[in-house]
PDB file of C-alpha atoms in Angstrom:
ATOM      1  CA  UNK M  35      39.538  35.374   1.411  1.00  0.00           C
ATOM      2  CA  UNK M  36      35.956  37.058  -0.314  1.00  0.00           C
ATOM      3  CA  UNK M  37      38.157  35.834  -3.796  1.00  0.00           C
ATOM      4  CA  UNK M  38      38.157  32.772  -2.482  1.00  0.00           C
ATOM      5  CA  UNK M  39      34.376  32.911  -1.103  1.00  0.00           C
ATOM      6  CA  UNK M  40      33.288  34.121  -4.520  1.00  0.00           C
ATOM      7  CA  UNK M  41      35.174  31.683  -6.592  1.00  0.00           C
ATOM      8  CA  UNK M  42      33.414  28.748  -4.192  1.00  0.00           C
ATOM      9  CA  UNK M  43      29.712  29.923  -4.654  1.00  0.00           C
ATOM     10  CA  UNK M  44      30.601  30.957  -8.576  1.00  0.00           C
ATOM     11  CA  UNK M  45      31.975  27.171  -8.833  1.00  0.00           C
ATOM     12  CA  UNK M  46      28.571  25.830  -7.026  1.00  0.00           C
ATOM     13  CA  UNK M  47      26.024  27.663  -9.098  1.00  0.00           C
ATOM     14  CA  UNK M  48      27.943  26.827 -12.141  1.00  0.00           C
ATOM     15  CA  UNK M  49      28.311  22.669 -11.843  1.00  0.00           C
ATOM     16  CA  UNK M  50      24.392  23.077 -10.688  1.00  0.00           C
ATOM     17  CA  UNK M  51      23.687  24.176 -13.718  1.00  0.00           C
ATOM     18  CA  UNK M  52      22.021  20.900 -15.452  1.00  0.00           C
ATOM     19  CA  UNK M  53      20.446  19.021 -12.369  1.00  0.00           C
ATOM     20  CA  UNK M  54      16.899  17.705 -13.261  1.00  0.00           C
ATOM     21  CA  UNK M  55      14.887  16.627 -10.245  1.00  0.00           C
ATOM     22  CA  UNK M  56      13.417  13.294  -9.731  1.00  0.00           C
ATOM     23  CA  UNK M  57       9.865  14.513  -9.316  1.00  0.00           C
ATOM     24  CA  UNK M  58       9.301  17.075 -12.412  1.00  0.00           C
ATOM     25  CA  UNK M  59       7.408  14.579 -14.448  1.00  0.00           C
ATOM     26  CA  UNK M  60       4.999  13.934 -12.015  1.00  0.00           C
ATOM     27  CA  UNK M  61       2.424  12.235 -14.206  1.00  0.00           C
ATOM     28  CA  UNK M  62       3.580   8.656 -12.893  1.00  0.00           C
ATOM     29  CA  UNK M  63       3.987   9.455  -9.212  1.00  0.00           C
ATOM     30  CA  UNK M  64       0.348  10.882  -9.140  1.00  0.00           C
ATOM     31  CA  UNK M  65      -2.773   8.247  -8.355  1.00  0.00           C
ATOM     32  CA  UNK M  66      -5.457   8.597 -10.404  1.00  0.00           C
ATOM     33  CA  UNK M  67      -8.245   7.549  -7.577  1.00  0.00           C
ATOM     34  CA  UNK M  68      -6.637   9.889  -5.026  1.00  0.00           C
ATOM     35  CA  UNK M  69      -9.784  12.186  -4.190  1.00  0.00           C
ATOM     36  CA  UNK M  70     -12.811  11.242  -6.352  1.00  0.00           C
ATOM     37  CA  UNK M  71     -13.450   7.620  -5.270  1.00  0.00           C
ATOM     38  CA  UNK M  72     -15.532   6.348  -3.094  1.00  0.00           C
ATOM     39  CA  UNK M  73     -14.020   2.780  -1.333  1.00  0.00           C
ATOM     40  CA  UNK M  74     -15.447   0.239   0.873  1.00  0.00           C
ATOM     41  CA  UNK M  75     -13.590  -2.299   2.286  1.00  0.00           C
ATOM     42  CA  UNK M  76     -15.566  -5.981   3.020  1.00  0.00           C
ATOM     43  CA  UNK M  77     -14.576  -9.393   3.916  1.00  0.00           C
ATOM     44  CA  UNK M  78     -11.938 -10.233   6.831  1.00  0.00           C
ATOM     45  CA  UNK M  79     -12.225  -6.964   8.787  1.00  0.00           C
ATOM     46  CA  UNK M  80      -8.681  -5.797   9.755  1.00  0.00           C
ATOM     47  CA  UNK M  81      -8.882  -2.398  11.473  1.00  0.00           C
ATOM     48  CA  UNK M  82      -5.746  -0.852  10.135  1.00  0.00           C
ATOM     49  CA  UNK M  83      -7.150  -0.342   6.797  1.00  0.00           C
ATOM     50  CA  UNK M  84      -9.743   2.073   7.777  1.00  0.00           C
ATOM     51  CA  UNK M  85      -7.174   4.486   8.925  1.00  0.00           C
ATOM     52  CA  UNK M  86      -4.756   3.670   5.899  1.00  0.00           C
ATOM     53  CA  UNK M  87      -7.573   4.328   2.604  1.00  0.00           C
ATOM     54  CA  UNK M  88      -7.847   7.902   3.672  1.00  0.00           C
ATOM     55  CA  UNK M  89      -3.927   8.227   3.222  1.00  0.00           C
ATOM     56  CA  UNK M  90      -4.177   6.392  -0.053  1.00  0.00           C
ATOM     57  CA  UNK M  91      -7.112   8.061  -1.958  1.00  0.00           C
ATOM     58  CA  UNK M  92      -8.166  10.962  -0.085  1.00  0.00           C
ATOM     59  CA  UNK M  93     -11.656  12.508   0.426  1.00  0.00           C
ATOM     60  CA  UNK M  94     -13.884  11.577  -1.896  1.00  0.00           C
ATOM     61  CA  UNK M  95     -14.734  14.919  -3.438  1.00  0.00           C
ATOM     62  CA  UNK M  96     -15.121  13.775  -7.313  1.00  0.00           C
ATOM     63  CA  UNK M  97     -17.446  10.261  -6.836  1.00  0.00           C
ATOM     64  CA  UNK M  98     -16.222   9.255  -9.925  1.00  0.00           C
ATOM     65  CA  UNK M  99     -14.823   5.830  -8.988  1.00  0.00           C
ATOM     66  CA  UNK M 100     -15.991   3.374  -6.908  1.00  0.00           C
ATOM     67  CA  UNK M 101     -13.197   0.857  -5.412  1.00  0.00           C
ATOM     68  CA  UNK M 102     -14.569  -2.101  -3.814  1.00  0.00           C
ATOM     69  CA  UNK M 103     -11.713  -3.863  -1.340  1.00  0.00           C
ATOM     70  CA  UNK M 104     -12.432  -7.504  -0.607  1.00  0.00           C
ATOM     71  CA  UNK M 105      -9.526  -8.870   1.850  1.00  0.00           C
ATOM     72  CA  UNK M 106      -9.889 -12.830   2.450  1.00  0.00           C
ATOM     73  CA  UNK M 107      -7.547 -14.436   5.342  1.00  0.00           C
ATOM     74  CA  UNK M 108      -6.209 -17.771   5.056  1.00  0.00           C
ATOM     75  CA  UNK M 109      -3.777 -19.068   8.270  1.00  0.00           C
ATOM     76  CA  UNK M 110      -1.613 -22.131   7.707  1.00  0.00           C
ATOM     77  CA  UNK M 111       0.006 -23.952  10.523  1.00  0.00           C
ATOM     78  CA  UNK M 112       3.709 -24.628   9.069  1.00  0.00           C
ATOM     79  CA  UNK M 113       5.073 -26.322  12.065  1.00  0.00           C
ATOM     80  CA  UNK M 114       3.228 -28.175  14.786  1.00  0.00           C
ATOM     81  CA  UNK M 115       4.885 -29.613  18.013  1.00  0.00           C
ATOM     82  CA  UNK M 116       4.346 -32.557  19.605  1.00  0.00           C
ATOM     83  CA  UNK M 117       1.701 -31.655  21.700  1.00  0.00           C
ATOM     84  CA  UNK M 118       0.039 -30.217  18.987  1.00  0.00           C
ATOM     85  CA  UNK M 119       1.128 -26.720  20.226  1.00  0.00           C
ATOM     86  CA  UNK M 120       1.511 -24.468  17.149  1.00  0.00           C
ATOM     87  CA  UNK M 121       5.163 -23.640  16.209  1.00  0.00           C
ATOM     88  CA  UNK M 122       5.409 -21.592  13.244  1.00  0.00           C
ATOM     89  CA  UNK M 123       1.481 -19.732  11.573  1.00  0.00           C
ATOM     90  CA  UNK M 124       1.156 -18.336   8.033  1.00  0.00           C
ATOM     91  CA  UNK M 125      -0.849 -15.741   7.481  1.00  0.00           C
ATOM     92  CA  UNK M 126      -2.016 -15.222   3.456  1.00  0.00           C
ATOM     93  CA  UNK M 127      -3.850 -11.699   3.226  1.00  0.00           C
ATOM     94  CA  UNK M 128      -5.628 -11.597  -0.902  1.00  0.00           C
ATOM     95  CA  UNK M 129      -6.662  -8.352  -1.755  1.00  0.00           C
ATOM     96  CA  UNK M 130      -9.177  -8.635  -4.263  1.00  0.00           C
ATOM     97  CA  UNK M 131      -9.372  -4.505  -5.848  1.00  0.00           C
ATOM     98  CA  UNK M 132     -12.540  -3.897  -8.241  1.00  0.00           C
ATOM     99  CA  UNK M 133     -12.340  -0.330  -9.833  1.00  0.00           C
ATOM    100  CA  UNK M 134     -15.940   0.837 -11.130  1.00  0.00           C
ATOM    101  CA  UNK M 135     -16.786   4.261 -12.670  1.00  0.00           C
ATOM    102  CA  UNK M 136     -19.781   5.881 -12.059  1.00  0.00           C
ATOM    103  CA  UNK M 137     -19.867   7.444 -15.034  1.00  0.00           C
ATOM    104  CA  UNK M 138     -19.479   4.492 -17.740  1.00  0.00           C
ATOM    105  CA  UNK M 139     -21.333   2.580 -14.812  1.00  0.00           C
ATOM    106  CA  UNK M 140     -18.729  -0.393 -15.474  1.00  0.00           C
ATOM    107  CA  UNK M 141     -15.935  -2.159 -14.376  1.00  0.00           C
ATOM    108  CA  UNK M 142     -12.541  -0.038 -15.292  1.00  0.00           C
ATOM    109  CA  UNK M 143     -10.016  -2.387 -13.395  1.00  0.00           C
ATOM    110  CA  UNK M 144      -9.765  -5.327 -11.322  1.00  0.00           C
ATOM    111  CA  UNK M 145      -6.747  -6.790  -9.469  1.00  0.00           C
ATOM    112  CA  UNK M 146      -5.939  -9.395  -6.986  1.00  0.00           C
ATOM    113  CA  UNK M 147      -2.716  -8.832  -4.761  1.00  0.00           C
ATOM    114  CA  UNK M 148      -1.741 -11.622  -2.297  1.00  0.00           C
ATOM    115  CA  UNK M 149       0.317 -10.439   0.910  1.00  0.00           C
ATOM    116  CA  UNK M 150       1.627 -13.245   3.843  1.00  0.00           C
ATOM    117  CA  UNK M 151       3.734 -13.204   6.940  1.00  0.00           C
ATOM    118  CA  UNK M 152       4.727 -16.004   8.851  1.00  0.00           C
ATOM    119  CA  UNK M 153       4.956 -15.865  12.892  1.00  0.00           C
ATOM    120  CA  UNK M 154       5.577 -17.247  15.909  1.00  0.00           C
ATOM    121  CA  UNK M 155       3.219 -18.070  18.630  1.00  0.00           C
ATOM    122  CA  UNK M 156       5.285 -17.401  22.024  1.00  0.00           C
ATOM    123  CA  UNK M 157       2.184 -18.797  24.321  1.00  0.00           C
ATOM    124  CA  UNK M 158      -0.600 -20.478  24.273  1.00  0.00           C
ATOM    125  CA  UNK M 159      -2.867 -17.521  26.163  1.00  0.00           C
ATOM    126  CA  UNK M 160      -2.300 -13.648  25.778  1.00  0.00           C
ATOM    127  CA  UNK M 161       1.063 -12.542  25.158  1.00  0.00           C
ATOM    128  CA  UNK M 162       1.493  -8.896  24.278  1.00  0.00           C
ATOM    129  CA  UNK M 163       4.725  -9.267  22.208  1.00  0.00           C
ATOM    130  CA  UNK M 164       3.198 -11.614  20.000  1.00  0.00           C
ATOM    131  CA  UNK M 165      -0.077  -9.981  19.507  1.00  0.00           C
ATOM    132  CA  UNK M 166       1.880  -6.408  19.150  1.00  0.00           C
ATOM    133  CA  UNK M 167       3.643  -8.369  16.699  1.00  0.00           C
ATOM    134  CA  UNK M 168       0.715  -9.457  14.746  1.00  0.00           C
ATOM    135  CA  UNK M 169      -0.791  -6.321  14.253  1.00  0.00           C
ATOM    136  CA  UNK M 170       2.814  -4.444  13.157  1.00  0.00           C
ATOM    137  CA  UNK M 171       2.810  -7.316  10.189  1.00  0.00           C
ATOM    138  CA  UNK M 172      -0.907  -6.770   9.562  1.00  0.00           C
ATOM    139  CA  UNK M 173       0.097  -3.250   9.302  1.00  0.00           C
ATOM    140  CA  UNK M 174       2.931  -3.632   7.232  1.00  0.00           C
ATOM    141  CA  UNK M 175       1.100  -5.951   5.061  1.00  0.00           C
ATOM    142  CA  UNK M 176      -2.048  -3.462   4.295  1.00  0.00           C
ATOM    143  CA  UNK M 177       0.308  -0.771   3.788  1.00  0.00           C
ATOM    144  CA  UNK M 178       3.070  -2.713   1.189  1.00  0.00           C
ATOM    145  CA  UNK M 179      -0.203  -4.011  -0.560  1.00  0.00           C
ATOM    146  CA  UNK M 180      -1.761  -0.787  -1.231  1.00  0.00           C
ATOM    147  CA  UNK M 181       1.591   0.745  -1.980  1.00  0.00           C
ATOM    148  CA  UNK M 182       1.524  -2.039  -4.821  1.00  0.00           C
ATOM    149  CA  UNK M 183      -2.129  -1.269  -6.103  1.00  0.00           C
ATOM    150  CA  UNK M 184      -1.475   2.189  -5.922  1.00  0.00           C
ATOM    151  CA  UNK M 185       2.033   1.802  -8.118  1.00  0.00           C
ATOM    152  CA  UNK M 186       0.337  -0.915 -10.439  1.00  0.00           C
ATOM    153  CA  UNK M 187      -2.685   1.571 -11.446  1.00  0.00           C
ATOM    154  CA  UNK M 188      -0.837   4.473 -11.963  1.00  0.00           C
ATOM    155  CA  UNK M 189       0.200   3.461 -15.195  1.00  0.00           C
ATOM    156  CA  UNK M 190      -3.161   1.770 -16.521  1.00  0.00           C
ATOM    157  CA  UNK M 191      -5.916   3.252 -17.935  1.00  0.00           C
ATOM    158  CA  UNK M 192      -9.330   3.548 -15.438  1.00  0.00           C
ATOM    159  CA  UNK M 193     -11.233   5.436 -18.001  1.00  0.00           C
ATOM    160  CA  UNK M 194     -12.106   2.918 -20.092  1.00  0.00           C
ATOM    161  CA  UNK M 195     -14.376  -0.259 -19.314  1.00  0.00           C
ATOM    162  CA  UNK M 196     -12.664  -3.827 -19.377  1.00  0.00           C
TER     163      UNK M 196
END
């Protein structure tokens, strides 16, 4: 039985020999604002993304970017009843990102992300499984959309002015 024991961990260790994690190279998983930028969020005021920049870039220990966040909202009624009772809402969320060093004192990087979600009214007055639902797909929406800034800088160069 300890043969057998020994022959199974020997086995193990040997076909483990060559694995190569996923994260080693690190240098594309890392974000280059994360802790030395300063943001500010402006335009439609959602209050999810107050909570969600911290998670995203850090403290801003460094100050040597300065990200400016400008979120417009655009609702489109996609389906209207007869009685003019709203069936089916868009939501369009544009994320307009504007990178600036301090340093260089100019604009590194500049990107405009568009998020939507589409919903569906249950009432005409307060209805707390429709609002609830609202604010998950705001949610979801600020969170996929920074996911997408944070994957689509990663790779670019923010030293250098545009």
């Amino acid at each position: 039985m300890k043969k057998f024991l020994f022959g199974v961990i020997l086995i193990f260790l040997t076909s483990c020999n060559d694995i190569e994690f996923v994260y080693k190279d690190n240098q594309n998983l890392t974000n280059p604002l994360y802790g030395k930028t300063k943001v500010v969020a402006s335009g439609y005021d959602i209050n999810f993304i107050n909570s969600y920049l911290p998670i995203f870039f850090g403290d801003n220990d460094g100050d040597v970017f300065n990200l400016s966040i400008k979120i417009e909202e655009k609702k489109t009624k996609r389906s209207v009843e007869t009685n003019q009772a709203t069936s089916n809402l868009r939501y369009e969320l544009t994320f307009n990102y504007t990178v600036l060093s301090n340093q260089q004192n100019c604009i590194t990087y500049e990107k405009k992300l568009l998020s939507y979600f589409s919903i569906i009214p249950k009432s005409s007055g307060y209805n707390y499984g429709a609002d609830s639902s609202l604010e998950k797909k705001y949610e979801l929406a600020i969170t996929e959309n920074l996911n997408e800034f944070v994957s689509t800088i990663s790779d670019k160069d923010i030293n250098s002015c545009l």
